[in-house]
């Protein structure tokens, strides 16, 4: 059930199947939250936007029959919700004379795909076990070699290599259901 | 042949072979330096509950959800579980019958409202029991000791030299561990149990659900369980305020004031809400050690230049 393809989930949602809707929520919550948070840097706005996205999906489920890629729709809806939430927030702040959340919707439009892929990959990283994530970060983000990581963590290079293999394997497993969303 | 074995292994593990992360990153002009490796603050369970409330799905309409984590392949997990269960039945039956021949006697300890107690049951097990909770403890700790908990507790199980497994039963869930520190609250919300593992790991047996018979919760993970709906979900732990009643430490790290109000409501047993829309999303950061409610509210008022009023039932941050 958890690995059900999006098109099957969507078909069931259109039929009013709530379990399919719940599965869609848990499948996309993390990437959508990260996607929203990367735009607004506010956890409350990000959370509200993701919830509103799913409310919109559930309420408009009868009109989703012809949609091909529910994943892309979710990200587009979330982006629009974030923009709405920020506008509301900034309007309130204006009356109080406080600073706005800076947000450039037009510029962001062009890099929507990039932000979507970034959010999905960040969610995959979050899913890694702590040790594998740490070693993966040192190798990929800081560019350390196997031996440098091994020296720093006082473990053998073989262990570092094993952990990196685990990290890559788990990343691939996690990303597989989102593969259509990782393409340009 | 080796290649074939590799492909079969990969298929079995559900690992796609034509998947190159670096290629995907390059295609989108992304580099690892720009990625966040931190855990996000997004709480899927909390958000899911709120979503259901907004959709008026009070019945939770989640019957028969075996589990909701998308990346868990239950077929793979269940197959060896079934095999182990089948081959172990004979052995377990023998042990069970042997255990039955000696009836276990229990003692029950209840904590009055407003009180908290610590029980050092033996060298391995300590239990911190929160207000209004009850625990049933076997008078004689056998090979597989079973404790029954109703309410909220923080449990510490140290590794025994005799490698004993300890079982804690709450709301029909069985938590088994030989070394861990974990928290159970069987009445987190009406009809909902939550559990957090802060150290080690705990196996959870769920006799109510259809196929997901066993789940492993590791350090830094939490579960939510609604037996009436047959709903179970796993997520990460985002802060340690769930054990504030034990540690007397409240810690907020850029948390929205609405979330802070929920934590304070649970901790002080008084409903607190943020009414002012412009304050709801404000991030609040502070650490309090054994604070009074006044101290926390004064800090919030000083930070946001707001007022706190009461309407007889609850406190309102305006």
Short mmCIF file of C-alpha atoms in Angstrom, two decimals:
data_model
loop_
_atom_site.label_atom_id
_atom_site.label_comp_id
_atom_site.label_asym_id
_atom_site.label_seq_id
_atom_site.Cartn_x
_atom_site.Cartn_y
_atom_site.Cartn_z
CA UNK A 1 0.00 0.00 0.00
CA UNK A 2 2.74 2.42 0.95
CA UNK A 3 4.52 1.93 -2.39
CA UNK A 4 1.36 2.29 -4.45
CA UNK A 5 2.09 4.39 -7.56
CA UNK A 6 0.64 7.89 -7.64
CA UNK A 7 -1.74 7.18 -10.52
CA UNK A 8 -3.39 4.33 -8.56
CA UNK A 9 -3.58 6.49 -5.43
CA UNK A 10 -5.11 9.30 -7.45
CA UNK A 11 -7.69 6.97 -9.02
CA UNK A 12 -8.72 5.79 -5.55
CA UNK A 13 -8.83 9.35 -4.19
CA UNK A 14 -11.12 10.39 -7.03
CA UNK A 15 -13.37 7.49 -5.98
CA UNK A 16 -13.37 8.94 -2.45
CA UNK A 17 -10.97 6.44 -0.87
CA UNK A 18 -9.69 8.15 2.28
CA UNK A 19 -6.96 5.58 2.94
CA UNK A 20 -5.42 6.43 -0.44
CA UNK A 21 -5.60 10.11 0.50
CA UNK A 22 -3.85 9.41 3.81
CA UNK A 23 -1.13 7.47 2.02
CA UNK A 24 -0.64 10.34 -0.39
CA UNK A 25 -0.32 12.71 2.58
CA UNK A 26 2.37 10.65 4.30
CA UNK A 27 4.19 10.03 1.04
CA UNK A 28 4.48 13.72 0.21
CA UNK A 29 4.37 15.47 3.59
CA UNK A 30 8.14 15.63 4.18
CA UNK A 31 9.18 16.79 0.69
CA UNK A 32 6.34 19.32 0.56
CA UNK A 33 7.14 20.66 4.02
CA UNK A 34 10.79 21.11 3.07
CA UNK A 35 9.80 22.68 -0.25
CA UNK A 36 7.53 25.17 1.55
CA UNK A 37 10.06 25.84 4.31
CA UNK A 38 12.84 26.54 1.81
CA UNK A 39 10.62 29.30 0.37
CA UNK A 40 9.45 30.99 3.55
CA UNK A 41 11.77 29.81 6.38
CA UNK A 42 8.80 29.65 8.74
CA UNK A 43 7.76 26.26 10.07
CA UNK A 44 4.24 27.48 10.89
CA UNK A 45 3.65 28.87 7.40
CA UNK A 46 5.17 25.77 5.80
CA UNK A 47 2.93 23.48 7.85
CA UNK A 48 -0.19 25.54 7.17
CA UNK A 49 0.58 25.60 3.44
CA UNK A 50 1.02 21.83 3.19
CA UNK A 51 -2.22 21.23 5.09
CA UNK A 52 -4.10 23.68 2.88
CA UNK A 53 -2.71 21.91 -0.18
CA UNK A 54 -4.17 18.59 0.94
CA UNK A 55 -7.46 20.20 1.91
CA UNK A 56 -7.64 21.58 -1.62
CA UNK A 57 -6.83 18.16 -3.08
CA UNK A 58 -9.52 16.42 -0.99
CA UNK A 59 -12.16 19.05 -1.66
CA UNK A 60 -11.44 19.07 -5.40
CA UNK A 61 -10.91 15.34 -5.74
CA UNK A 62 -13.74 15.03 -8.27
CA UNK A 63 -11.88 17.34 -10.66
CA UNK A 64 -8.57 15.49 -10.44
CA UNK A 65 -9.57 12.63 -12.73
CA UNK A 66 -7.66 13.93 -15.73
CA UNK A 67 -4.49 14.86 -13.85
CA UNK A 68 -1.45 12.90 -14.88
CA UNK A 69 1.04 13.89 -12.26
CA UNK A 70 -0.44 14.45 -8.84
CA UNK A 71 3.08 14.88 -7.41
CA UNK A 72 3.80 17.97 -9.52
CA UNK A 73 0.34 19.34 -8.74
CA UNK A 74 1.03 19.00 -5.02
CA UNK A 75 4.23 21.00 -5.30
CA UNK A 76 2.56 23.69 -7.41
CA UNK A 77 -0.37 23.97 -4.98
CA UNK A 78 2.02 24.16 -2.03
CA UNK A 79 4.02 26.91 -3.67
CA UNK A 80 0.84 28.91 -4.29
CA UNK A 81 -0.30 28.33 -0.72
CA UNK A 82 3.04 29.56 0.62
CA UNK A 83 2.72 32.74 -1.45
CA UNK A 84 -0.83 33.28 -0.15
CA UNK A 85 0.20 32.66 3.46
CA UNK A 86 3.15 35.03 3.20
CA UNK A 87 0.97 37.73 1.67
CA UNK A 88 -1.53 37.37 4.50
CA UNK A 89 1.29 37.44 7.04
CA UNK A 90 2.93 40.50 5.48
CA UNK A 91 -0.39 42.35 5.29
CA UNK A 92 -0.87 41.84 9.01
CA UNK A 93 2.70 42.95 9.72
CA UNK A 94 2.25 46.07 7.60
CA UNK A 95 -0.47 47.31 9.93
CA UNK A 96 1.83 46.74 12.85
CA UNK A 97 4.74 48.50 11.17
CA UNK A 98 6.94 45.40 11.46
CA UNK A 99 9.29 43.85 8.94
CA UNK A 100 7.99 41.64 6.13
CA UNK A 101 9.11 38.17 5.21
CA UNK A 102 11.15 38.73 2.07
CA UNK A 103 9.85 36.74 -0.84
CA UNK A 104 10.30 37.04 -4.58
CA UNK A 105 7.60 34.99 -6.25
CA UNK A 106 8.50 35.83 -9.87
CA UNK A 107 12.13 34.88 -9.51
CA UNK A 108 11.23 31.69 -7.70
CA UNK A 109 8.92 30.57 -10.51
CA UNK A 110 11.89 29.86 -12.77
CA UNK A 111 13.56 27.58 -10.30
CA UNK A 112 10.47 25.74 -9.13
CA UNK A 113 11.70 22.39 -10.50
CA UNK A 114 15.09 22.83 -8.88
CA UNK A 115 13.51 23.63 -5.51
CA UNK A 116 11.24 20.59 -5.82
CA UNK A 117 14.17 18.25 -6.50
CA UNK A 118 16.15 19.86 -3.69
CA UNK A 119 13.29 19.29 -1.23
CA UNK A 120 12.88 15.64 -2.24
CA UNK A 121 16.62 14.95 -1.94
CA UNK A 122 16.76 16.70 1.45
CA UNK A 123 13.88 14.50 2.63
CA UNK A 124 15.81 11.45 1.46
CA UNK A 125 18.86 12.61 3.44
CA UNK A 126 16.66 13.06 6.51
CA UNK A 127 15.55 9.45 6.16
CA UNK A 128 19.14 8.15 6.47
CA UNK A 129 20.27 6.59 9.75
CA UNK A 130 22.18 9.10 11.87
CA UNK A 131 25.64 7.62 11.35
CA UNK A 132 25.20 7.14 7.60
CA UNK A 133 23.82 10.68 7.28
CA UNK A 134 26.79 12.17 9.12
CA UNK A 135 29.33 10.29 6.97
CA UNK A 136 27.37 11.08 3.79
CA UNK A 137 27.41 14.79 4.78
CA UNK A 138 31.16 14.75 5.40
CA UNK A 139 31.82 13.03 2.07
CA UNK A 140 29.40 15.00 -0.10
CA UNK A 141 29.05 18.40 1.53
CA UNK A 142 32.50 18.84 2.98
CA UNK A 143 34.28 16.80 0.32
CA UNK A 144 36.34 14.73 2.74
CA UNK A 145 38.01 11.51 1.59
CA UNK A 146 37.32 8.09 3.13
CA UNK A 147 40.56 8.25 5.09
CA UNK A 148 39.93 11.78 6.34
CA UNK A 149 36.46 10.80 7.57
CA UNK A 150 37.85 7.64 9.16
CA UNK A 151 40.55 9.68 10.94
CA UNK A 152 38.07 12.26 12.14
CA UNK A 153 35.52 9.74 13.43
CA UNK A 154 38.19 7.30 14.64
CA UNK A 155 36.73 4.40 12.69
CA UNK A 156 38.17 2.28 9.90
CA UNK A 157 37.98 3.41 6.24
CA UNK A 158 36.10 0.18 5.53
CA UNK A 159 33.35 1.20 7.97
CA UNK A 160 33.16 4.60 6.28
CA UNK A 161 32.85 2.89 2.91
CA UNK A 162 30.13 0.57 4.23
CA UNK A 163 28.18 3.47 5.68
CA UNK A 164 28.40 5.35 2.39
CA UNK A 165 27.12 2.27 0.56
CA UNK A 166 24.21 2.09 3.01
CA UNK A 167 23.53 5.80 2.52
CA UNK A 168 23.47 5.47 -1.28
CA UNK A 169 21.27 2.37 -1.15
CA UNK A 170 18.76 3.97 1.19
CA UNK A 171 18.73 7.19 -0.80
CA UNK A 172 17.91 5.22 -3.96
CA UNK A 173 15.19 3.29 -2.15
CA UNK A 174 13.66 6.48 -0.81
CA UNK A 175 13.87 8.37 -4.10
CA UNK A 176 12.47 5.60 -6.30
CA UNK A 177 8.76 6.51 -5.74
CA UNK A 178 9.56 10.15 -6.61
CA UNK A 179 11.62 9.43 -9.74
CA UNK A 180 9.16 11.18 -12.08
CA UNK A 181 9.48 14.33 -10.01
CA UNK A 182 13.26 14.33 -10.22
CA UNK A 183 13.28 14.81 -13.99
CA UNK A 184 13.33 18.17 -15.66
CA UNK B 1 26.45 -15.27 -12.91
CA UNK B 2 27.70 -12.78 -10.29
CA UNK B 3 26.00 -10.00 -12.23
CA UNK B 4 22.77 -11.96 -12.27
CA UNK B 5 22.96 -12.55 -8.52
CA UNK B 6 23.55 -8.82 -8.04
CA UNK B 7 20.47 -7.97 -10.10
CA UNK B 8 18.33 -10.49 -8.20
CA UNK B 9 19.62 -9.16 -4.87
CA UNK B 10 18.86 -5.61 -5.94
CA UNK B 11 15.37 -6.62 -7.06
CA UNK B 12 14.76 -8.32 -3.74
CA UNK B 13 15.91 -5.24 -1.87
CA UNK B 14 13.80 -3.04 -4.10
CA UNK B 15 16.81 -0.92 -5.00
CA UNK B 16 16.58 0.66 -8.44
CA UNK B 17 19.84 0.25 -10.38
CA UNK B 18 19.41 3.01 -12.95
CA UNK B 19 19.40 5.75 -10.39
CA UNK B 20 22.30 8.14 -10.20
CA UNK B 21 22.01 10.83 -7.57
CA UNK B 22 24.93 12.85 -8.91
CA UNK B 23 23.35 12.92 -12.37
CA UNK B 24 20.08 14.19 -10.94
CA UNK B 25 21.93 16.85 -8.98
CA UNK B 26 23.86 17.95 -12.08
CA UNK B 27 20.73 18.01 -14.21
CA UNK B 28 19.20 20.56 -11.85
CA UNK B 29 22.43 22.49 -11.19
CA UNK B 30 22.32 21.48 -7.57
CA UNK B 31 25.33 20.86 -5.39
CA UNK B 32 25.52 19.14 -2.04
CA UNK B 33 26.84 22.29 -0.37
CA UNK B 34 23.46 23.94 -0.94
CA UNK B 35 21.49 21.08 0.65
CA UNK B 36 20.37 20.98 4.25
CA UNK B 37 21.46 17.87 6.14
CA UNK B 38 19.45 18.80 9.22
CA UNK B 39 16.17 17.17 10.19
CA UNK B 40 13.20 19.35 9.34
CA UNK B 41 10.81 20.59 12.01
CA UNK B 42 7.81 19.31 10.05
CA UNK B 43 5.86 16.89 12.21
CA UNK B 44 3.84 14.61 9.93
CA UNK B 45 1.72 13.17 12.73
CA UNK B 46 0.79 16.51 14.23
CA UNK B 47 0.04 17.92 10.82
CA UNK B 48 -2.02 14.85 9.94
CA UNK B 49 -4.15 15.28 13.08
CA UNK B 50 -4.69 18.96 12.31
CA UNK B 51 -5.57 18.16 8.71
CA UNK B 52 -8.19 15.66 9.87
CA UNK B 53 -9.67 18.22 12.21
CA UNK B 54 -9.85 20.76 9.41
CA UNK B 55 -11.52 18.21 7.17
CA UNK B 56 -13.90 17.28 10.03
CA UNK B 57 -12.76 13.71 9.85
CA UNK B 58 -13.42 13.06 13.52
CA UNK B 59 -13.90 9.35 12.81
CA UNK B 60 -10.27 9.41 11.64
CA UNK B 61 -11.39 7.23 8.74
CA UNK B 62 -8.12 5.43 8.80
CA UNK B 63 -9.30 1.96 9.49
CA UNK B 64 -6.97 -0.78 8.37
CA UNK B 65 -4.04 1.47 7.65
CA UNK B 66 -1.26 -0.88 8.39
CA UNK B 67 1.36 1.77 8.37
CA UNK B 68 1.87 5.04 6.71
CA UNK B 69 5.58 5.37 6.24
CA UNK B 70 6.08 5.27 2.50
CA UNK B 71 9.54 3.76 2.50
CA UNK B 72 8.80 0.72 4.66
CA UNK B 73 8.40 -2.45 2.62
CA UNK B 74 6.25 -4.63 4.84
CA UNK B 75 6.35 -7.65 2.60
CA UNK B 76 10.05 -7.90 3.21
CA UNK B 77 9.67 -7.38 6.93
CA UNK B 78 6.73 -9.70 7.36
CA UNK B 79 8.07 -12.65 5.42
CA UNK B 80 10.89 -13.45 7.86
CA UNK B 81 8.58 -12.57 10.75
CA UNK B 82 6.07 -15.18 9.58
CA UNK B 83 8.83 -17.73 9.15
CA UNK B 84 10.26 -17.00 12.57
CA UNK B 85 6.80 -17.11 14.13
CA UNK B 86 5.98 -20.43 12.48
CA UNK B 87 9.22 -22.12 13.43
CA UNK B 88 9.15 -20.71 16.95
CA UNK B 89 5.60 -21.71 17.83
CA UNK B 90 6.57 -25.07 19.27
CA UNK B 91 9.35 -23.64 21.39
CA UNK B 92 7.29 -20.67 22.57
CA UNK B 93 4.32 -22.87 23.46
CA UNK B 94 6.54 -25.01 25.63
CA UNK B 95 8.00 -21.95 27.36
CA UNK B 96 4.55 -20.37 27.69
CA UNK B 97 3.05 -23.49 29.23
CA UNK B 98 5.99 -23.69 31.59
CA UNK B 99 5.46 -20.06 32.59
CA UNK B 100 1.70 -20.59 33.01
CA UNK B 101 2.33 -23.34 35.49
CA UNK B 102 3.62 -20.63 37.83
CA UNK B 103 0.99 -17.92 38.11
CA UNK B 104 2.43 -14.40 38.24
CA UNK B 105 1.33 -12.16 41.07
CA UNK B 106 1.26 -8.41 40.59
CA UNK B 107 1.33 -5.33 42.72
CA UNK B 108 -0.32 -2.14 41.50
CA UNK B 109 1.01 1.37 42.06
CA UNK B 110 -1.08 4.44 41.28
CA UNK B 111 0.08 8.05 41.35
CA UNK B 112 -2.29 10.72 42.65
CA UNK B 113 -3.08 13.76 40.56
CA UNK B 114 -0.31 16.34 40.85
CA UNK B 115 2.22 13.78 42.13
CA UNK B 116 5.10 12.06 40.34
CA UNK B 117 7.10 9.08 41.54
CA UNK B 118 10.24 7.18 40.58
CA UNK B 119 10.38 3.40 40.92
CA UNK B 120 13.66 1.51 40.82
CA UNK B 121 12.17 -1.91 40.23
CA UNK B 122 15.43 -3.86 40.07
CA UNK B 123 18.98 -3.26 38.85
CA UNK B 124 17.76 -3.14 35.25
CA UNK B 125 14.46 -1.26 35.29
CA UNK B 126 13.53 2.22 36.55
CA UNK B 127 10.17 3.84 35.89
CA UNK B 128 9.23 7.51 36.31
CA UNK B 129 5.46 7.62 36.66
CA UNK B 130 3.55 10.81 35.96
CA UNK B 131 0.47 12.17 37.69
CA UNK B 132 -2.69 10.05 37.45
CA UNK B 133 -0.85 6.97 36.10
CA UNK B 134 -0.96 3.34 37.21
CA UNK B 135 1.54 0.53 36.77
CA UNK B 136 1.19 -3.18 37.55
CA UNK B 137 4.50 -4.80 38.45
CA UNK B 138 5.14 -8.55 38.79
CA UNK B 139 6.17 -9.43 42.32
CA UNK B 140 8.76 -11.78 40.96
CA UNK B 141 10.70 -10.72 37.87
CA UNK B 142 10.92 -13.81 35.68
CA UNK B 143 12.73 -14.36 32.40
CA UNK B 144 10.15 -12.33 30.50
CA UNK B 145 8.69 -9.85 32.92
CA UNK B 146 5.51 -8.07 31.85
CA UNK B 147 4.47 -4.68 33.23
CA UNK B 148 1.06 -3.09 32.57
CA UNK B 149 0.92 0.66 32.25
CA UNK B 150 -2.01 3.02 32.15
CA UNK B 151 -1.09 6.71 31.84
CA UNK B 152 2.30 8.31 31.28
CA UNK B 153 5.73 6.99 32.18
CA UNK B 154 9.38 7.28 31.27
CA UNK B 155 11.06 3.90 31.37
CA UNK B 156 14.76 3.10 31.58
CA UNK B 157 15.91 -0.46 30.94
CA UNK B 158 19.60 -1.14 31.39
CA UNK B 159 21.33 -4.05 29.74
CA UNK B 160 21.13 -7.05 31.99
CA UNK B 161 23.93 -9.52 32.41
CA UNK B 162 21.28 -12.23 32.00
CA UNK B 163 19.96 -10.63 28.79
CA UNK B 164 16.40 -10.34 30.00
CA UNK B 165 13.67 -8.93 27.81
CA UNK B 166 11.19 -6.65 29.54
CA UNK B 167 7.69 -6.16 28.20
CA UNK B 168 5.47 -3.17 28.88
CA UNK B 169 1.84 -3.44 27.84
CA UNK B 170 -0.24 -0.32 27.36
CA UNK B 171 -3.52 0.05 25.44
CA UNK B 172 -3.00 -3.36 23.85
CA UNK B 173 0.47 -2.48 22.55
CA UNK B 174 3.43 -4.55 23.74
CA UNK B 175 6.77 -2.77 24.03
CA UNK B 176 9.69 -5.18 24.33
CA UNK B 177 13.23 -4.11 25.08
CA UNK B 178 16.43 -5.30 26.69
CA UNK B 179 18.15 -1.90 26.75
CA UNK B 180 16.56 1.48 26.10
CA UNK B 181 15.06 4.65 27.46
CA UNK B 182 11.56 5.39 26.27
CA UNK B 183 8.38 7.23 27.07
CA UNK B 184 4.77 6.07 26.84
CA UNK B 185 1.67 8.19 27.21
CA UNK B 186 -1.43 6.03 26.81
CA UNK B 187 -3.78 9.01 27.15
CA UNK B 188 -2.00 11.61 25.03
CA UNK B 189 -5.32 12.50 23.39
CA UNK B 190 -8.60 10.68 24.06
CA UNK B 191 -8.08 7.20 22.62
CA UNK B 192 -4.55 7.92 21.40
CA UNK B 193 -1.23 6.56 22.64
CA UNK B 194 2.15 8.06 21.83
CA UNK B 195 5.60 6.67 22.55
CA UNK B 196 9.06 8.19 22.12
CA UNK B 197 12.39 6.37 22.19
CA UNK B 198 15.22 8.56 23.44
CA UNK B 199 17.89 5.85 23.70
CA UNK B 200 18.35 2.34 22.31
CA UNK B 201 15.49 0.63 20.55
CA UNK B 202 12.15 -0.92 21.36
CA UNK B 203 10.11 -3.54 19.52
CA UNK B 204 6.41 -2.86 19.42
CA UNK B 205 3.99 -5.69 18.90
CA UNK B 206 0.61 -4.60 17.58
CA UNK B 207 -1.87 -7.42 17.95
CA UNK B 208 -4.79 -5.28 16.75
CA UNK B 209 -3.58 -4.40 13.30
CA UNK B 210 -3.95 -6.80 10.39
CA UNK B 211 -0.45 -7.41 9.09
CA UNK B 212 1.94 -5.05 10.81
CA UNK B 213 2.57 -7.29 13.72
CA UNK B 214 5.86 -5.84 14.80
CA UNK B 215 7.54 -2.50 14.48
CA UNK B 216 10.95 -1.40 15.66
CA UNK B 217 11.31 2.10 17.10
CA UNK B 218 14.81 3.44 17.24
CA UNK B 219 16.42 6.29 19.14
CA UNK B 220 14.94 9.61 17.99
CA UNK B 221 11.70 8.09 16.71
CA UNK B 222 8.15 8.23 17.99
CA UNK B 223 4.90 6.44 17.24
CA UNK B 224 1.27 7.38 17.46
CA UNK B 225 -1.39 4.68 17.90
CA UNK B 226 -5.18 4.97 17.78
CA UNK B 227 -6.56 1.49 18.52
CA UNK B 228 -10.17 2.33 17.70
CA UNK B 229 -9.16 3.40 14.22
CA UNK B 230 -6.52 0.72 13.76
CA UNK B 231 -4.11 3.55 13.01
CA UNK B 232 -0.40 3.53 13.64
CA UNK B 233 2.28 5.88 12.39
CA UNK B 234 5.96 6.48 12.99
CA UNK B 235 7.82 9.79 12.85
CA UNK B 236 10.92 11.53 14.17
CA UNK B 237 11.10 13.28 17.55
CA UNK B 238 11.50 17.03 17.10
CA UNK B 239 11.99 18.23 20.67
CA UNK B 240 12.32 16.84 24.17
CA UNK B 241 9.38 18.67 25.75
CA UNK B 242 7.44 15.40 25.92
CA UNK B 243 9.48 14.53 29.03
CA UNK B 244 9.45 18.03 30.51
CA UNK B 245 7.31 16.65 33.36
CA UNK B 246 10.32 14.48 34.32
CA UNK B 247 13.28 16.72 33.48
CA UNK B 248 11.55 19.98 34.50
CA UNK B 249 13.19 21.51 31.48
CA UNK B 250 11.27 23.28 28.73
CA UNK B 251 13.17 24.05 25.56
CA UNK B 252 11.87 25.97 22.57
CA UNK B 253 13.91 26.48 19.46
CA UNK B 254 12.21 28.94 17.13
CA UNK B 255 8.87 27.22 17.71
CA UNK B 256 5.65 28.93 16.64
CA UNK B 257 3.86 30.48 19.63
CA UNK B 258 0.78 28.33 18.93
CA UNK B 259 2.94 25.22 19.38
CA UNK B 260 4.53 26.72 22.50
CA UNK B 261 1.03 27.25 23.91
CA UNK B 262 0.20 23.56 23.34
CA UNK B 263 3.36 22.44 25.17
CA UNK B 264 2.61 24.81 28.06
CA UNK B 265 -1.01 23.62 28.22
CA UNK B 266 0.16 20.00 28.56
CA UNK B 267 2.87 20.87 31.07
CA UNK B 268 0.82 23.08 33.39
CA UNK B 269 -2.59 21.44 32.83
CA UNK B 270 -4.19 24.78 31.94
CA UNK B 271 -5.49 25.52 28.47
CA UNK B 272 -3.43 28.29 26.90
CA UNK B 273 -4.10 29.70 23.44
CA UNK B 274 -2.77 32.45 21.18
CA UNK B 275 -5.62 34.61 19.94
CA UNK B 276 -3.64 37.33 18.21
CA UNK B 277 -3.15 36.20 14.58
CA UNK B 278 0.05 38.16 14.11
CA UNK B 279 1.63 36.34 17.07
CA UNK B 280 0.63 32.81 16.13
CA UNK B 281 3.50 32.27 13.71
CA UNK B 282 6.14 34.10 15.73
CA UNK B 283 9.11 31.86 16.53
CA UNK B 284 9.91 31.57 20.21
CA UNK B 285 13.28 30.40 21.54
CA UNK B 286 14.07 29.89 25.20
CA UNK B 287 15.22 27.33 27.74
CA UNK B 288 13.54 27.17 31.15
CA UNK B 289 14.62 25.01 34.06
CA UNK B 290 11.83 24.19 36.46
CA UNK B 291 9.91 27.35 35.56
CA UNK B 292 6.64 28.58 36.99
CA UNK B 293 3.92 29.42 34.48
CA UNK B 294 4.29 33.10 35.41
CA UNK B 295 7.98 33.05 34.50
CA UNK B 296 7.29 31.61 31.05
CA UNK B 297 4.37 33.94 30.34
CA UNK B 298 6.34 36.98 31.55
CA UNK B 299 9.12 36.03 29.16
CA UNK B 300 6.66 35.77 26.25
CA UNK B 301 5.01 39.08 27.19
CA UNK B 302 8.37 40.83 27.40
CA UNK B 303 9.49 39.42 24.04
CA UNK B 304 6.36 40.18 22.07
CA UNK B 305 4.86 43.11 23.99
CA UNK B 306 1.60 41.21 24.38
CA UNK B 307 -0.86 40.61 27.21
CA UNK B 308 -2.13 37.48 28.85
CA UNK B 309 -5.75 37.44 29.98
CA UNK B 310 -7.99 34.74 31.41
CA UNK B 311 -11.59 33.89 30.68
CA UNK B 312 -12.17 31.58 33.62
CA UNK B 313 -11.26 28.38 31.73
CA UNK B 314 -8.17 29.28 29.78
CA UNK B 315 -5.35 31.78 29.40
CA UNK B 316 -5.32 33.85 26.23
CA UNK B 317 -2.20 35.45 24.74
CA UNK B 318 -3.30 38.63 22.96
#
